[in-house]
Amino acid sequence: MARIHKRWDGKNQWYFVSVVTDKRKPVFSNSDCCEMLKQSFREIRDYHEYRLACLVILEDHWHAIISPRLPAVIETIVGAVKQNFMNRIWRHQQRKTIWQSQFLDRRLRNEKDFYFHVEYIRSNPVKHGYVDKLDEYKWCFIHNSPFGE
């Protein structure tokens, strides 16, 4: 029988999220699109409360660690970011699919799991060959105090 892990904290749960572009198109090779995604994250906070511990934007996908605040759920936050970004890009291009229909989310179970995924996000640009050193990548953001106010 498999051991069922208890939740780290059901009220303030953190999720590791991966969102991929449709057919892995390099949408975010353009700095303007990276800025639009960042703005999408900022704007949806007016409608759905959440905390963002870290975010990395690569050419064809992004990863984040997000903690929705009730009554919001992770699907609502990610869906709102994707929709806000699509609305922004459609102002400048013809309407076409931008995202894969689904996204990956993984509930983080404890502090060790949390910091493992922070490091995964931080090292992703090196893993994919965008830069040689971790601190050289412009589109990686790690909050200095994700648990504090």
mmCIF file of C-alpha atoms in Angstrom:
data_model
loop_
_atom_site.group_PDB
_atom_site.id
_atom_site.type_symbol
_atom_site.label_atom_id
_atom_site.label_comp_id
_atom_site.label_asym_id
_atom_site.label_seq_id
_atom_site.Cartn_x
_atom_site.Cartn_y
_atom_site.Cartn_z
ATOM 1 C CA MET A 1 0.000 0.000 0.000
ATOM 2 C CA ALA A 2 1.395 3.402 -0.981
ATOM 3 C CA ARG A 3 2.019 5.931 1.748
ATOM 4 C CA ILE A 4 -0.192 8.997 1.378
ATOM 5 C CA HIS A 5 1.736 12.161 2.178
ATOM 6 C CA LYS A 6 0.047 14.689 4.397
ATOM 7 C CA ARG A 7 -0.334 18.195 3.049
ATOM 8 C CA TRP A 8 2.357 20.676 3.926
ATOM 9 C CA ASP A 9 -0.212 23.398 4.580
ATOM 10 C CA GLY A 10 -3.609 23.174 2.904
ATOM 11 C CA LYS A 11 -4.490 26.826 3.453
ATOM 12 C CA ASN A 12 -1.314 28.336 2.024
ATOM 13 C CA GLN A 13 -0.268 25.611 -0.384
ATOM 14 C CA TRP A 14 2.601 26.160 -2.836
ATOM 15 C CA TYR A 15 2.546 24.679 -6.355
ATOM 16 C CA PHE A 16 5.274 24.169 -8.912
ATOM 17 C CA VAL A 17 3.760 25.008 -12.308
ATOM 18 C CA SER A 18 4.999 24.420 -15.872
ATOM 19 C CA VAL A 19 3.207 26.006 -18.828
ATOM 20 C CA VAL A 20 4.279 25.251 -22.418
ATOM 21 C CA THR A 21 3.509 27.116 -25.623
ATOM 22 C CA ASP A 22 1.547 25.435 -28.411
ATOM 23 C CA LYS A 23 3.846 23.206 -30.482
ATOM 24 C CA ARG A 24 6.718 24.626 -28.442
ATOM 25 C CA LYS A 25 6.725 27.840 -30.471
ATOM 26 C CA PRO A 26 9.437 30.231 -29.173
ATOM 27 C CA VAL A 27 6.904 32.913 -28.141
ATOM 28 C CA PHE A 28 9.191 34.249 -25.409
ATOM 29 C CA SER A 29 12.284 34.687 -27.583
ATOM 30 C CA ASN A 30 10.911 38.229 -27.868
ATOM 31 C CA SER A 31 11.620 40.433 -24.801
ATOM 32 C CA ASP A 32 8.339 42.287 -25.306
ATOM 33 C CA CYS A 33 6.458 39.010 -24.822
ATOM 34 C CA CYS A 34 8.421 38.310 -21.624
ATOM 35 C CA GLU A 35 7.420 41.742 -20.326
ATOM 36 C CA MET A 36 3.790 41.077 -21.291
ATOM 37 C CA LEU A 37 3.829 37.806 -19.325
ATOM 38 C CA LYS A 38 5.246 39.601 -16.277
ATOM 39 C CA GLN A 39 2.521 42.240 -16.626
ATOM 40 C CA SER A 40 -0.100 39.511 -16.860
ATOM 41 C CA PHE A 41 1.075 38.115 -13.518
ATOM 42 C CA ARG A 42 0.851 41.602 -11.981
ATOM 43 C CA GLU A 43 -2.597 42.393 -13.390
ATOM 44 C CA ILE A 44 -4.398 39.243 -12.357
ATOM 45 C CA ARG A 45 -3.531 39.971 -8.721
ATOM 46 C CA ASP A 46 -6.325 42.562 -8.859
ATOM 47 C CA TYR A 47 -8.791 39.679 -9.303
ATOM 48 C CA HIS A 48 -7.132 36.618 -7.754
ATOM 49 C CA GLU A 49 -4.885 36.854 -4.707
ATOM 50 C CA TYR A 50 -1.725 34.750 -4.798
ATOM 51 C CA ARG A 51 1.972 34.782 -3.889
ATOM 52 C CA LEU A 52 4.695 34.200 -6.472
ATOM 53 C CA ALA A 53 7.899 32.731 -5.049
ATOM 54 C CA CYS A 54 9.756 32.476 -8.352
ATOM 55 C CA LEU A 55 9.327 32.539 -12.108
ATOM 56 C CA VAL A 56 11.521 31.681 -15.072
ATOM 57 C CA ILE A 57 10.509 32.493 -18.639
ATOM 58 C CA LEU A 58 12.159 30.452 -21.400
ATOM 59 C CA GLU A 59 11.500 30.646 -25.157
ATOM 60 C CA ASP A 60 8.725 28.047 -25.232
ATOM 61 C CA HIS A 61 7.651 27.589 -21.615
ATOM 62 C CA TRP A 62 7.675 29.026 -18.148
ATOM 63 C CA HIS A 63 7.922 27.627 -14.624
ATOM 64 C CA ALA A 64 6.703 29.223 -11.425
ATOM 65 C CA ILE A 65 6.066 28.504 -7.776
ATOM 66 C CA ILE A 66 2.675 29.949 -6.857
ATOM 67 C CA SER A 67 0.545 29.949 -3.725
ATOM 68 C CA PRO A 68 -3.114 30.842 -4.371
ATOM 69 C CA ARG A 69 -4.985 32.545 -1.541
ATOM 70 C CA LEU A 70 -8.484 31.249 -0.917
ATOM 71 C CA PRO A 71 -10.935 31.287 -2.574
ATOM 72 C CA ALA A 72 -8.612 31.195 -5.625
ATOM 73 C CA VAL A 73 -7.218 27.835 -6.750
ATOM 74 C CA ILE A 74 -4.134 27.116 -8.847
ATOM 75 C CA GLU A 75 -6.195 26.422 -11.986
ATOM 76 C CA THR A 76 -7.813 29.852 -11.715
ATOM 77 C CA ILE A 77 -4.482 31.652 -11.296
ATOM 78 C CA VAL A 78 -2.750 29.882 -14.198
ATOM 79 C CA GLY A 79 -5.807 30.180 -16.438
ATOM 80 C CA ALA A 80 -6.073 33.909 -15.720
ATOM 81 C CA VAL A 81 -2.364 34.494 -16.479
ATOM 82 C CA LYS A 82 -2.656 32.565 -19.758
ATOM 83 C CA GLN A 83 -5.833 34.408 -20.786
ATOM 84 C CA ASN A 84 -4.460 37.842 -19.839
ATOM 85 C CA PHE A 85 -1.315 37.162 -21.869
ATOM 86 C CA MET A 86 -3.350 35.983 -24.876
ATOM 87 C CA ASN A 87 -5.458 39.139 -24.750
ATOM 88 C CA ARG A 88 -2.272 41.234 -24.741
ATOM 89 C CA ILE A 89 -0.588 39.407 -27.619
ATOM 90 C CA TRP A 90 -3.757 39.384 -29.717
ATOM 91 C CA ARG A 91 -3.633 43.193 -29.721
ATOM 92 C CA HIS A 92 -0.395 42.910 -31.725
ATOM 93 C CA GLN A 93 -0.898 39.709 -33.755
ATOM 94 C CA GLN A 94 -3.650 37.669 -35.351
ATOM 95 C CA ARG A 95 -5.689 35.480 -33.026
ATOM 96 C CA LYS A 96 -4.135 32.059 -32.794
ATOM 97 C CA THR A 97 -3.441 29.454 -30.149
ATOM 98 C CA ILE A 98 -0.543 30.327 -27.872
ATOM 99 C CA TRP A 99 -0.621 27.671 -25.151
ATOM 100 C CA GLN A 100 -0.828 23.925 -24.912
ATOM 101 C CA SER A 101 -4.294 23.137 -23.579
ATOM 102 C CA GLN A 102 -3.046 21.739 -20.271
ATOM 103 C CA PHE A 103 -0.376 22.673 -17.773
ATOM 104 C CA LEU A 104 1.538 20.724 -15.162
ATOM 105 C CA ASP A 105 1.153 21.545 -11.511
ATOM 106 C CA ARG A 106 2.677 19.782 -8.553
ATOM 107 C CA ARG A 107 1.748 20.468 -4.963
ATOM 108 C CA LEU A 108 4.898 21.054 -2.921
ATOM 109 C CA ARG A 109 4.850 18.956 0.230
ATOM 110 C CA ASN A 110 7.433 20.523 2.507
ATOM 111 C CA GLU A 111 10.222 23.070 2.735
ATOM 112 C CA LYS A 112 12.789 20.698 1.205
ATOM 113 C CA ASP A 113 10.496 20.122 -1.804
ATOM 114 C CA PHE A 114 9.937 23.885 -2.093
ATOM 115 C CA TYR A 115 13.660 24.710 -2.198
ATOM 116 C CA PHE A 116 14.380 21.823 -4.584
ATOM 117 C CA HIS A 117 11.943 23.398 -7.078
ATOM 118 C CA VAL A 118 13.324 26.909 -6.524
ATOM 119 C CA GLU A 119 16.745 25.546 -7.489
ATOM 120 C CA TYR A 120 15.223 23.714 -10.480
ATOM 121 C CA ILE A 121 13.727 26.987 -11.704
ATOM 122 C CA ARG A 122 16.938 28.922 -11.050
ATOM 123 C CA SER A 123 19.060 26.404 -12.971
ATOM 124 C CA ASN A 124 16.640 25.908 -15.887
ATOM 125 C CA PRO A 125 18.230 28.556 -18.182
ATOM 126 C CA VAL A 126 21.631 26.833 -17.793
ATOM 127 C CA LYS A 127 20.081 23.395 -18.354
ATOM 128 C CA HIS A 128 18.557 24.606 -21.639
ATOM 129 C CA GLY A 129 21.769 26.339 -22.766
ATOM 130 C CA TYR A 130 20.541 29.937 -22.617
ATOM 131 C CA VAL A 131 23.436 30.997 -20.360
ATOM 132 C CA ASP A 132 26.560 29.481 -18.821
ATOM 133 C CA LYS A 133 26.112 30.873 -15.294
ATOM 134 C CA LEU A 134 23.007 30.919 -13.111
ATOM 135 C CA ASP A 135 23.056 34.660 -12.434
ATOM 136 C CA GLU A 136 23.353 35.689 -16.112
ATOM 137 C CA TYR A 137 19.744 35.060 -17.164
ATOM 138 C CA LYS A 138 17.471 38.108 -17.333
ATOM 139 C CA TRP A 139 14.082 36.356 -17.140
ATOM 140 C CA CYS A 140 14.448 34.509 -13.837
ATOM 141 C CA PHE A 141 12.893 36.047 -10.718
ATOM 142 C CA ILE A 142 13.175 34.686 -7.196
ATOM 143 C CA HIS A 143 11.369 36.448 -4.377
ATOM 144 C CA ASN A 144 13.658 37.339 -1.467
ATOM 145 C CA SER A 145 10.955 36.565 1.093
ATOM 146 C CA PRO A 146 8.231 34.343 -0.406
ATOM 147 C CA PHE A 147 6.774 33.425 2.995
ATOM 148 C CA GLY A 148 6.749 36.953 4.423
ATOM 149 C CA GLU A 149 4.555 39.916 3.667
#
